[in-house]
Amino acid sequence: MKLLAHLKWRSVGYKLFILFFASITISIMLMGYLSYHKANEIISSKVSQVAWQTIQQANRRLELIMNEYDNRSLLIFGNKEIQKGILGEYRDSYDQSYNNQQIGKFLSNLVNVKNDTLNIYILGERSASYRFTNTGFTELPMVSKVEEEQDWYKQIKAANGQVVWYGIRSPLVQTTLDQDNKPVFVMGRSLKNFDNLNQTLGVLIMEFNPELIQQFLSEVDFQAHGTTYIVNQNDTVVADSDGSLSMRPAGLNLPPNPSGYLTDRVDGKDLMVVYDQLKINDWKLVGMAPIQNLVSDSRKIAYYTVYLVIGFSVVAIALAFLFAKQMHKPVRMLLWSMRRAREGDFDVQITDERKDEFGMLYHGFNTMVTRIKDLIDEVYIQKLLKKETQLKMMASQINAHFLYNTLDSIHWISRIYKVDEISTMIFGLSKYLRISLSEGNDFVTVKESVELLESYLSIQKVRYQDKFTVNMYIDSAMLNHKVLKFVFQPLVENAIYHGLENKRGKGRLDIRWKLDGQILHFEVEDDGIGIQPDKMAELTAMMASDEWEGEHNFALRNIHSQIQLTYGKEYGLSIASTPGSGTTVKLVLPLRV
């Protein structure tokens, strides 16, 4: 109960308990279900394969029976006396009587080998026909036109000597005897003339006792109360164990594969269907059994799985309580410390040392509280400094106005006394200071930056006289865009002081402002003394490094750093130089509207 009091429904501990319990329980249930499903699938597959093998073995036995029937028909097919009798090639009546005796004796011996032959009909188209039954041998007239027009007769003749199998059905040849109307296993084949195999002499009909086939079908056992029967290519049952399905549609729609197994739903029941095609014809031996009976052993697995799920769920509850308690304790400690900090106690520290994620949280909390306390102290100091800065800024603005007025006075005095060099330099310096200060703004327009450079160059031209010429190209489309204020003039200054000042003869300074989309490409090119390889290597390393040390190249470092801090690492400076030929410095940065 004490734990339950801690694990309130709003608390993290309660949610962890629910999450942990639900995760384990669902995982166990899912694992149990998948295990049972997989086991059931494996059992079904194994049972199906066993049933399939059973059907294949039974099919081999069935083929032996039917091959034996086929062989008997071949003996009749090749009997010379039967050929002679059908053709009526007798010398006299005695020869005919003797021939009939030989035929009767042959058929009697053939039937007596096995007692499963019920009737043999030899229907001749030339002279005579014969019938042998359990009542004896009888010579009959040649086949009638009515019989020749029967479908079964035409079908047997069309087979051209091959066996036509009909399965278990009513006799093809109708007689007046009652027993002849009982179902029999029927086969037939046409009889050929030995002297001319393209000539058909008649047809042979053999009717066998169906009990052998029916008993065979009833003995095929899947140990699952299944059913076995034979179907033809039209999905019609041609033989079953009790005759209840003979000559009826099976309703299975078996695939064209010669052998295999599948599941089907028949009369609302899920059945396992195994089949194997006979080699002697296109019939298929089919076995069916309810899947529920085949996989009855899987129920035990299902019960066992349920018991395991229940047992592990109980264990999951205990583990969830223990886990929630262990997880909630450090959370409560962290919450208590945070409450203290919220109330203003920034000296609070969590002293519990842990090596897990909570230990990292404790360390982060302690660092955060300490940092907040330091920031509070810093903010207080900054307020004091801000007031002092504001006073200094007011003073600097007053000084700037005073400086403008003073320089303006000097400019007009120099013009009055016609000292043009001083007037030009003072005017340039005044304009330079005005744009540089620009009310404390860090960004100015490109136009103002150009004016700033022009003011600076006007001062330098007075100083250096004709030491160098300046060529400046500006894309007018960018004049109203804004850029950083103090990144262009130092590059021009470096070109003059380090490139052109020490050059012998007159130099050239080219300044280009080029626009590429919204990107400004600023280039300063001089034909001065250039940069030595070792110095160039130092500059290249400086540009590629994030940590610059020393006092050298301060202007370049400052400009490059300022550009990357303002616009990003993809912008900045690049330098190319050839000793004795000059230097080109390129600056790339995006424009602002």
Short mmCIF file of N, CA and C in Angstrom, two decimals, residues 191-339:
data_model
loop_
_atom_site.label_atom_id
_atom_site.label_comp_id
_atom_site.label_asym_id
_atom_site.label_seq_id
_atom_site.Cartn_x
_atom_site.Cartn_y
_atom_site.Cartn_z
N LEU A 191 -10.41 -52.86 -80.42
CA LEU A 191 -9.68 -54.03 -80.92
C LEU A 191 -9.26 -53.76 -82.35
N LYS A 192 -7.97 -53.98 -82.65
CA LYS A 192 -7.41 -53.69 -83.95
C LYS A 192 -7.17 -54.98 -84.75
N ASN A 193 -7.19 -54.84 -86.08
CA ASN A 193 -6.88 -55.95 -86.97
C ASN A 193 -5.36 -56.08 -87.02
N PHE A 194 -4.87 -57.33 -86.74
CA PHE A 194 -3.42 -57.52 -86.72
C PHE A 194 -2.80 -57.28 -88.09
N ASP A 195 -3.57 -57.56 -89.14
CA ASP A 195 -3.05 -57.38 -90.49
C ASP A 195 -3.10 -55.93 -90.95
N ASN A 196 -3.93 -55.14 -90.31
CA ASN A 196 -4.05 -53.71 -90.65
C ASN A 196 -4.41 -52.95 -89.37
N LEU A 197 -3.39 -52.42 -88.68
CA LEU A 197 -3.62 -51.80 -87.38
C LEU A 197 -4.46 -50.54 -87.47
N ASN A 198 -4.63 -50.00 -88.64
CA ASN A 198 -5.49 -48.82 -88.78
C ASN A 198 -6.96 -49.19 -88.86
N GLN A 199 -7.25 -50.50 -88.88
CA GLN A 199 -8.63 -50.98 -89.00
C GLN A 199 -9.12 -51.45 -87.64
N THR A 200 -10.26 -50.89 -87.17
CA THR A 200 -10.86 -51.26 -85.89
C THR A 200 -11.88 -52.36 -86.12
N LEU A 201 -11.75 -53.45 -85.35
CA LEU A 201 -12.66 -54.59 -85.49
C LEU A 201 -13.84 -54.50 -84.51
N GLY A 202 -13.66 -53.75 -83.43
CA GLY A 202 -14.70 -53.66 -82.42
C GLY A 202 -14.14 -53.05 -81.16
N VAL A 203 -14.86 -53.22 -80.05
CA VAL A 203 -14.39 -52.69 -78.77
C VAL A 203 -14.48 -53.76 -77.70
N LEU A 204 -13.62 -53.61 -76.70
CA LEU A 204 -13.59 -54.52 -75.56
C LEU A 204 -14.05 -53.75 -74.33
N ILE A 205 -15.02 -54.30 -73.61
CA ILE A 205 -15.50 -53.73 -72.35
C ILE A 205 -15.24 -54.75 -71.26
N MET A 206 -14.52 -54.34 -70.22
CA MET A 206 -14.26 -55.21 -69.07
C MET A 206 -14.82 -54.55 -67.82
N GLU A 207 -15.60 -55.31 -67.08
CA GLU A 207 -16.23 -54.83 -65.85
C GLU A 207 -15.70 -55.65 -64.69
N PHE A 208 -15.13 -54.92 -63.69
CA PHE A 208 -14.53 -55.59 -62.54
C PHE A 208 -15.35 -55.31 -61.29
N ASN A 209 -15.17 -56.21 -60.32
CA ASN A 209 -15.84 -56.02 -59.03
C ASN A 209 -15.23 -54.78 -58.36
N PRO A 210 -16.04 -53.78 -58.02
CA PRO A 210 -15.49 -52.54 -57.45
C PRO A 210 -15.03 -52.67 -56.00
N GLU A 211 -15.29 -53.82 -55.39
CA GLU A 211 -14.96 -53.95 -53.95
C GLU A 211 -13.46 -53.82 -53.70
N LEU A 212 -12.65 -54.31 -54.67
CA LEU A 212 -11.20 -54.21 -54.48
C LEU A 212 -10.75 -52.74 -54.43
N ILE A 213 -11.25 -51.93 -55.36
CA ILE A 213 -10.90 -50.51 -55.38
C ILE A 213 -11.47 -49.81 -54.16
N GLN A 214 -12.73 -50.14 -53.81
CA GLN A 214 -13.37 -49.48 -52.67
C GLN A 214 -12.68 -49.83 -51.36
N GLN A 215 -12.29 -51.10 -51.22
CA GLN A 215 -11.58 -51.50 -50.01
C GLN A 215 -10.21 -50.81 -49.94
N PHE A 216 -9.57 -50.71 -51.10
CA PHE A 216 -8.28 -50.02 -51.14
C PHE A 216 -8.45 -48.56 -50.70
N LEU A 217 -9.47 -47.89 -51.19
CA LEU A 217 -9.68 -46.49 -50.81
C LEU A 217 -10.02 -46.34 -49.33
N SER A 218 -10.76 -47.30 -48.78
CA SER A 218 -11.12 -47.21 -47.36
C SER A 218 -9.93 -47.47 -46.45
N GLU A 219 -8.89 -48.16 -46.97
CA GLU A 219 -7.73 -48.49 -46.14
C GLU A 219 -6.69 -47.37 -46.12
N VAL A 220 -6.83 -46.36 -46.99
CA VAL A 220 -5.92 -45.22 -46.95
C VAL A 220 -6.26 -44.39 -45.71
N ASP A 221 -5.37 -44.41 -44.74
CA ASP A 221 -5.68 -43.84 -43.42
C ASP A 221 -4.75 -42.68 -43.11
N PHE A 222 -5.36 -41.54 -42.78
CA PHE A 222 -4.60 -40.37 -42.32
C PHE A 222 -4.65 -40.23 -40.80
N GLN A 223 -5.32 -41.17 -40.15
CA GLN A 223 -5.52 -41.09 -38.69
C GLN A 223 -6.21 -39.78 -38.29
N ALA A 224 -7.13 -39.36 -39.18
CA ALA A 224 -7.84 -38.11 -38.90
C ALA A 224 -9.27 -38.15 -39.45
N HIS A 225 -9.81 -39.39 -39.61
CA HIS A 225 -11.18 -39.55 -40.11
C HIS A 225 -11.35 -38.84 -41.45
N GLY A 226 -10.43 -39.14 -42.37
CA GLY A 226 -10.47 -38.49 -43.67
C GLY A 226 -11.22 -39.31 -44.70
N THR A 227 -11.26 -38.79 -45.91
CA THR A 227 -11.95 -39.41 -47.04
C THR A 227 -10.98 -39.48 -48.21
N THR A 228 -11.04 -40.62 -48.95
CA THR A 228 -10.18 -40.79 -50.10
C THR A 228 -11.02 -41.20 -51.30
N TYR A 229 -10.78 -40.58 -52.44
CA TYR A 229 -11.48 -40.96 -53.67
C TYR A 229 -10.62 -40.59 -54.87
N ILE A 230 -11.12 -40.98 -56.04
CA ILE A 230 -10.41 -40.75 -57.30
C ILE A 230 -11.24 -39.81 -58.15
N VAL A 231 -10.58 -38.78 -58.72
CA VAL A 231 -11.27 -37.85 -59.60
C VAL A 231 -10.60 -37.87 -60.96
N ASN A 232 -11.39 -37.57 -62.02
CA ASN A 232 -10.82 -37.49 -63.36
C ASN A 232 -10.46 -36.05 -63.69
N GLN A 233 -10.10 -35.79 -64.96
CA GLN A 233 -9.66 -34.46 -65.34
C GLN A 233 -10.78 -33.43 -65.29
N ASN A 234 -12.04 -33.88 -65.24
CA ASN A 234 -13.19 -32.98 -65.16
C ASN A 234 -13.64 -32.73 -63.72
N ASP A 235 -12.82 -33.12 -62.75
CA ASP A 235 -13.14 -32.95 -61.33
C ASP A 235 -14.38 -33.74 -60.94
N THR A 236 -14.57 -34.87 -61.59
CA THR A 236 -15.69 -35.76 -61.27
C THR A 236 -15.15 -36.97 -60.52
N VAL A 237 -15.86 -37.37 -59.45
CA VAL A 237 -15.45 -38.53 -58.66
C VAL A 237 -15.73 -39.79 -59.47
N VAL A 238 -14.71 -40.58 -59.76
CA VAL A 238 -14.87 -41.82 -60.52
C VAL A 238 -14.81 -43.05 -59.62
N ALA A 239 -14.39 -42.85 -58.36
CA ALA A 239 -14.37 -43.98 -57.41
C ALA A 239 -14.23 -43.44 -56.01
N ASP A 240 -15.01 -44.04 -55.09
CA ASP A 240 -14.85 -43.72 -53.67
C ASP A 240 -15.08 -44.98 -52.87
N SER A 241 -14.95 -44.88 -51.56
CA SER A 241 -14.94 -46.08 -50.73
C SER A 241 -16.31 -46.72 -50.58
N ASP A 242 -17.38 -45.96 -50.69
CA ASP A 242 -18.71 -46.54 -50.49
C ASP A 242 -19.69 -46.26 -51.64
N GLY A 243 -19.24 -45.60 -52.69
CA GLY A 243 -20.09 -45.34 -53.84
C GLY A 243 -21.04 -44.18 -53.68
N SER A 244 -20.97 -43.45 -52.56
CA SER A 244 -21.92 -42.35 -52.33
C SER A 244 -21.60 -41.12 -53.18
N LEU A 245 -20.34 -41.01 -53.64
CA LEU A 245 -19.94 -39.83 -54.41
C LEU A 245 -19.65 -40.13 -55.87
N SER A 246 -19.80 -41.37 -56.29
CA SER A 246 -19.42 -41.75 -57.64
C SER A 246 -20.20 -40.97 -58.68
N MET A 247 -19.46 -40.50 -59.69
CA MET A 247 -19.99 -39.76 -60.82
C MET A 247 -20.62 -38.42 -60.42
N ARG A 248 -20.16 -37.86 -59.29
CA ARG A 248 -20.61 -36.55 -58.85
C ARG A 248 -19.43 -35.58 -58.88
N PRO A 249 -19.69 -34.28 -59.04
CA PRO A 249 -18.59 -33.31 -59.01
C PRO A 249 -17.93 -33.27 -57.63
N ALA A 250 -16.61 -33.25 -57.64
CA ALA A 250 -15.89 -33.21 -56.36
C ALA A 250 -15.92 -31.81 -55.75
N GLY A 251 -15.98 -30.77 -56.58
CA GLY A 251 -16.02 -29.40 -56.07
C GLY A 251 -14.73 -28.92 -55.45
N LEU A 252 -13.58 -29.44 -55.94
CA LEU A 252 -12.30 -29.08 -55.34
C LEU A 252 -11.51 -28.08 -56.18
N ASN A 253 -11.65 -28.14 -57.49
CA ASN A 253 -10.87 -27.26 -58.37
C ASN A 253 -9.37 -27.39 -58.09
N LEU A 254 -8.88 -28.61 -58.24
CA LEU A 254 -7.46 -28.86 -57.97
C LEU A 254 -6.58 -28.13 -58.98
N PRO A 255 -5.41 -27.68 -58.56
CA PRO A 255 -4.49 -27.02 -59.50
C PRO A 255 -3.96 -28.01 -60.53
N PRO A 256 -3.40 -27.51 -61.62
CA PRO A 256 -2.91 -28.41 -62.68
C PRO A 256 -1.66 -29.21 -62.29
N ASN A 257 -1.08 -28.93 -61.15
CA ASN A 257 0.11 -29.67 -60.73
C ASN A 257 -0.22 -31.15 -60.60
N PRO A 258 0.70 -32.02 -60.99
CA PRO A 258 0.40 -33.46 -60.89
C PRO A 258 0.32 -33.97 -59.46
N SER A 259 0.93 -33.26 -58.53
CA SER A 259 0.94 -33.75 -57.16
C SER A 259 1.14 -32.57 -56.21
N GLY A 260 0.57 -32.68 -55.01
CA GLY A 260 0.74 -31.61 -54.04
C GLY A 260 -0.30 -31.67 -52.95
N TYR A 261 -0.35 -30.60 -52.15
CA TYR A 261 -1.35 -30.51 -51.11
C TYR A 261 -1.73 -29.06 -50.91
N LEU A 262 -2.94 -28.85 -50.40
CA LEU A 262 -3.47 -27.50 -50.20
C LEU A 262 -4.55 -27.56 -49.15
N THR A 263 -4.99 -26.37 -48.73
CA THR A 263 -6.13 -26.28 -47.81
C THR A 263 -7.32 -25.70 -48.56
N ASP A 264 -8.49 -26.22 -48.28
CA ASP A 264 -9.70 -25.79 -48.95
C ASP A 264 -10.85 -25.83 -47.95
N ARG A 265 -11.88 -25.05 -48.24
CA ARG A 265 -13.05 -25.01 -47.37
C ARG A 265 -14.22 -25.67 -48.10
N VAL A 266 -14.68 -26.77 -47.56
CA VAL A 266 -15.76 -27.54 -48.17
C VAL A 266 -16.86 -27.74 -47.13
N ASP A 267 -18.08 -27.33 -47.50
CA ASP A 267 -19.23 -27.46 -46.60
C ASP A 267 -18.97 -26.80 -45.25
N GLY A 268 -18.28 -25.65 -45.27
CA GLY A 268 -18.04 -24.90 -44.04
C GLY A 268 -16.92 -25.44 -43.18
N LYS A 269 -16.17 -26.41 -43.66
CA LYS A 269 -15.06 -26.99 -42.89
C LYS A 269 -13.75 -26.76 -43.62
N ASP A 270 -12.71 -26.45 -42.84
CA ASP A 270 -11.37 -26.31 -43.39
C ASP A 270 -10.75 -27.69 -43.52
N LEU A 271 -10.40 -28.06 -44.76
CA LEU A 271 -9.88 -29.39 -45.03
C LEU A 271 -8.47 -29.31 -45.59
N MET A 272 -7.68 -30.32 -45.24
CA MET A 272 -6.39 -30.52 -45.86
C MET A 272 -6.59 -31.48 -47.03
N VAL A 273 -6.21 -31.05 -48.22
CA VAL A 273 -6.41 -31.84 -49.44
C VAL A 273 -5.03 -32.22 -49.99
N VAL A 274 -4.79 -33.53 -50.15
CA VAL A 274 -3.56 -34.01 -50.76
C VAL A 274 -3.94 -34.81 -52.00
N TYR A 275 -3.14 -34.72 -53.04
CA TYR A 275 -3.49 -35.38 -54.29
C TYR A 275 -2.22 -35.81 -55.01
N ASP A 276 -2.39 -36.85 -55.84
CA ASP A 276 -1.27 -37.35 -56.63
C ASP A 276 -1.84 -37.99 -57.89
N GLN A 277 -1.28 -37.61 -59.03
CA GLN A 277 -1.81 -38.06 -60.32
C GLN A 277 -1.24 -39.42 -60.69
N LEU A 278 -2.13 -40.29 -61.24
CA LEU A 278 -1.70 -41.60 -61.69
C LEU A 278 -0.90 -41.47 -62.98
N LYS A 279 0.08 -42.33 -63.15
CA LYS A 279 0.87 -42.31 -64.37
C LYS A 279 0.15 -42.98 -65.53
N ILE A 280 -0.77 -43.89 -65.21
CA ILE A 280 -1.45 -44.65 -66.24
C ILE A 280 -2.49 -43.84 -66.98
N ASN A 281 -3.05 -42.79 -66.32
CA ASN A 281 -4.02 -41.90 -66.96
C ASN A 281 -3.97 -40.55 -66.25
N ASP A 282 -4.98 -39.72 -66.50
CA ASP A 282 -4.98 -38.38 -65.92
C ASP A 282 -5.80 -38.30 -64.65
N TRP A 283 -6.12 -39.45 -64.05
CA TRP A 283 -6.85 -39.43 -62.78
C TRP A 283 -5.92 -38.98 -61.65
N LYS A 284 -6.57 -38.49 -60.59
CA LYS A 284 -5.83 -38.11 -59.39
C LYS A 284 -6.43 -38.78 -58.16
N LEU A 285 -5.56 -39.37 -57.38
CA LEU A 285 -5.98 -39.93 -56.09
C LEU A 285 -5.97 -38.80 -55.07
N VAL A 286 -7.13 -38.55 -54.45
CA VAL A 286 -7.31 -37.39 -53.58
C VAL A 286 -7.65 -37.88 -52.17
N GLY A 287 -6.98 -37.29 -51.19
CA GLY A 287 -7.29 -37.54 -49.79
C GLY A 287 -7.66 -36.25 -49.09
N MET A 288 -8.70 -36.28 -48.28
CA MET A 288 -9.15 -35.09 -47.55
C MET A 288 -9.36 -35.45 -46.09
N ALA A 289 -9.00 -34.49 -45.22
CA ALA A 289 -9.19 -34.68 -43.79
C ALA A 289 -9.35 -33.31 -43.15
N PRO A 290 -10.20 -33.19 -42.13
CA PRO A 290 -10.35 -31.90 -41.43
C PRO A 290 -9.02 -31.48 -40.79
N ILE A 291 -8.65 -30.23 -41.01
CA ILE A 291 -7.40 -29.73 -40.43
C ILE A 291 -7.44 -29.82 -38.91
N GLN A 292 -8.61 -29.60 -38.34
CA GLN A 292 -8.73 -29.65 -36.88
C GLN A 292 -8.33 -31.02 -36.35
N ASN A 293 -8.67 -32.09 -37.10
CA ASN A 293 -8.30 -33.43 -36.65
C ASN A 293 -6.81 -33.69 -36.87
N LEU A 294 -6.26 -33.12 -37.94
CA LEU A 294 -4.85 -33.36 -38.25
C LEU A 294 -3.92 -32.72 -37.23
N VAL A 295 -4.30 -31.54 -36.74
CA VAL A 295 -3.42 -30.80 -35.83
C VAL A 295 -3.98 -30.79 -34.41
N SER A 296 -4.62 -31.86 -34.05
CA SER A 296 -5.21 -31.91 -32.71
C SER A 296 -4.14 -31.81 -31.62
N ASP A 297 -2.92 -32.25 -31.93
CA ASP A 297 -1.85 -32.17 -30.92
C ASP A 297 -1.47 -30.73 -30.62
N SER A 298 -1.73 -29.83 -31.56
CA SER A 298 -1.36 -28.43 -31.32
C SER A 298 -2.21 -27.79 -30.23
N ARG A 299 -3.35 -28.39 -29.92
CA ARG A 299 -4.18 -27.83 -28.83
C ARG A 299 -3.44 -27.92 -27.50
N LYS A 300 -2.71 -28.99 -27.31
CA LYS A 300 -1.94 -29.12 -26.07
C LYS A 300 -0.91 -27.98 -25.98
N ILE A 301 -0.31 -27.66 -27.12
CA ILE A 301 0.64 -26.55 -27.13
C ILE A 301 -0.06 -25.24 -26.80
N ALA A 302 -1.29 -25.08 -27.30
CA ALA A 302 -2.05 -23.86 -27.03
C ALA A 302 -2.35 -23.72 -25.53
N TYR A 303 -2.80 -24.81 -24.91
CA TYR A 303 -3.07 -24.77 -23.46
C TYR A 303 -1.80 -24.46 -22.68
N TYR A 304 -0.71 -25.11 -23.07
CA TYR A 304 0.56 -24.89 -22.38
C TYR A 304 1.01 -23.44 -22.54
N THR A 305 0.80 -22.88 -23.74
CA THR A 305 1.17 -21.48 -23.99
C THR A 305 0.36 -20.53 -23.12
N VAL A 306 -0.93 -20.81 -22.97
CA VAL A 306 -1.80 -19.96 -22.12
C VAL A 306 -1.30 -19.99 -20.67
N TYR A 307 -0.97 -21.19 -20.18
CA TYR A 307 -0.47 -21.29 -18.81
C TYR A 307 0.83 -20.49 -18.64
N LEU A 308 1.70 -20.57 -19.64
CA LEU A 308 2.95 -19.82 -19.56
C LEU A 308 2.70 -18.32 -19.55
N VAL A 309 1.76 -17.86 -20.37
CA VAL A 309 1.46 -16.43 -20.43
C VAL A 309 0.94 -15.95 -19.08
N ILE A 310 0.05 -16.72 -18.48
CA ILE A 310 -0.50 -16.33 -17.18
C ILE A 310 0.61 -16.28 -16.13
N GLY A 311 1.46 -17.32 -16.12
CA GLY A 311 2.54 -17.37 -15.14
C GLY A 311 3.53 -16.22 -15.29
N PHE A 312 3.93 -15.95 -16.53
CA PHE A 312 4.88 -14.87 -16.76
C PHE A 312 4.25 -13.50 -16.52
N SER A 313 2.93 -13.39 -16.72
CA SER A 313 2.26 -12.12 -16.44
C SER A 313 2.31 -11.81 -14.94
N VAL A 314 2.15 -12.82 -14.12
CA VAL A 314 2.26 -12.62 -12.67
C VAL A 314 3.67 -12.16 -12.32
N VAL A 315 4.65 -12.81 -12.92
CA VAL A 315 6.04 -12.41 -12.68
C VAL A 315 6.26 -10.98 -13.17
N ALA A 316 5.62 -10.63 -14.30
CA ALA A 316 5.77 -9.29 -14.85
C ALA A 316 5.23 -8.22 -13.91
N ILE A 317 4.13 -8.54 -13.19
CA ILE A 317 3.58 -7.57 -12.24
C ILE A 317 4.59 -7.28 -11.13
N ALA A 318 5.18 -8.36 -10.59
CA ALA A 318 6.17 -8.19 -9.51
C ALA A 318 7.38 -7.40 -10.00
N LEU A 319 7.87 -7.75 -11.19
CA LEU A 319 9.02 -7.03 -11.73
C LEU A 319 8.69 -5.58 -12.03
N ALA A 320 7.45 -5.32 -12.49
CA ALA A 320 7.04 -3.96 -12.80
C ALA A 320 7.02 -3.10 -11.54
N PHE A 321 6.50 -3.66 -10.43
CA PHE A 321 6.50 -2.93 -9.16
C PHE A 321 7.92 -2.59 -8.73
N LEU A 322 8.81 -3.60 -8.81
CA LEU A 322 10.19 -3.39 -8.38
C LEU A 322 10.88 -2.36 -9.28
N PHE A 323 10.67 -2.47 -10.57
CA PHE A 323 11.29 -1.56 -11.51
C PHE A 323 10.78 -0.14 -11.31
N ALA A 324 9.46 0.00 -11.13
CA ALA A 324 8.88 1.33 -10.95
C ALA A 324 9.40 1.99 -9.67
N LYS A 325 9.55 1.19 -8.63
CA LYS A 325 10.05 1.74 -7.36
C LYS A 325 11.48 2.23 -7.51
N GLN A 326 12.33 1.42 -8.17
CA GLN A 326 13.72 1.80 -8.34
C GLN A 326 13.87 3.01 -9.26
N MET A 327 12.99 3.13 -10.24
CA MET A 327 13.07 4.25 -11.17
C MET A 327 12.48 5.53 -10.57
N HIS A 328 11.48 5.37 -9.70
CA HIS A 328 10.80 6.54 -9.16
C HIS A 328 11.59 7.22 -8.05
N LYS A 329 12.41 6.46 -7.35
CA LYS A 329 13.16 7.03 -6.23
C LYS A 329 14.11 8.14 -6.69
N PRO A 330 14.98 7.93 -7.69
CA PRO A 330 15.85 9.04 -8.12
C PRO A 330 15.07 10.19 -8.75
N VAL A 331 13.92 9.88 -9.35
CA VAL A 331 13.11 10.96 -9.92
C VAL A 331 12.58 11.86 -8.82
N ARG A 332 12.13 11.26 -7.73
CA ARG A 332 11.62 12.06 -6.60
C ARG A 332 12.73 12.92 -6.00
N MET A 333 13.93 12.37 -5.95
CA MET A 333 15.04 13.15 -5.41
C MET A 333 15.34 14.34 -6.33
N LEU A 334 15.31 14.11 -7.65
CA LEU A 334 15.55 15.19 -8.59
C LEU A 334 14.45 16.24 -8.51
N LEU A 335 13.19 15.81 -8.37
CA LEU A 335 12.07 16.74 -8.25
C LEU A 335 12.20 17.59 -6.98
N TRP A 336 12.61 16.97 -5.89
CA TRP A 336 12.77 17.70 -4.62
C TRP A 336 13.85 18.78 -4.76
N SER A 337 14.95 18.43 -5.41
CA SER A 337 16.03 19.41 -5.60
C SER A 337 15.59 20.52 -6.54
N MET A 338 14.84 20.19 -7.57
CA MET A 338 14.34 21.21 -8.50
C MET A 338 13.38 22.17 -7.80
N ARG A 339 12.58 21.63 -6.89
CA ARG A 339 11.64 22.48 -6.13
C ARG A 339 12.42 23.47 -5.27
#
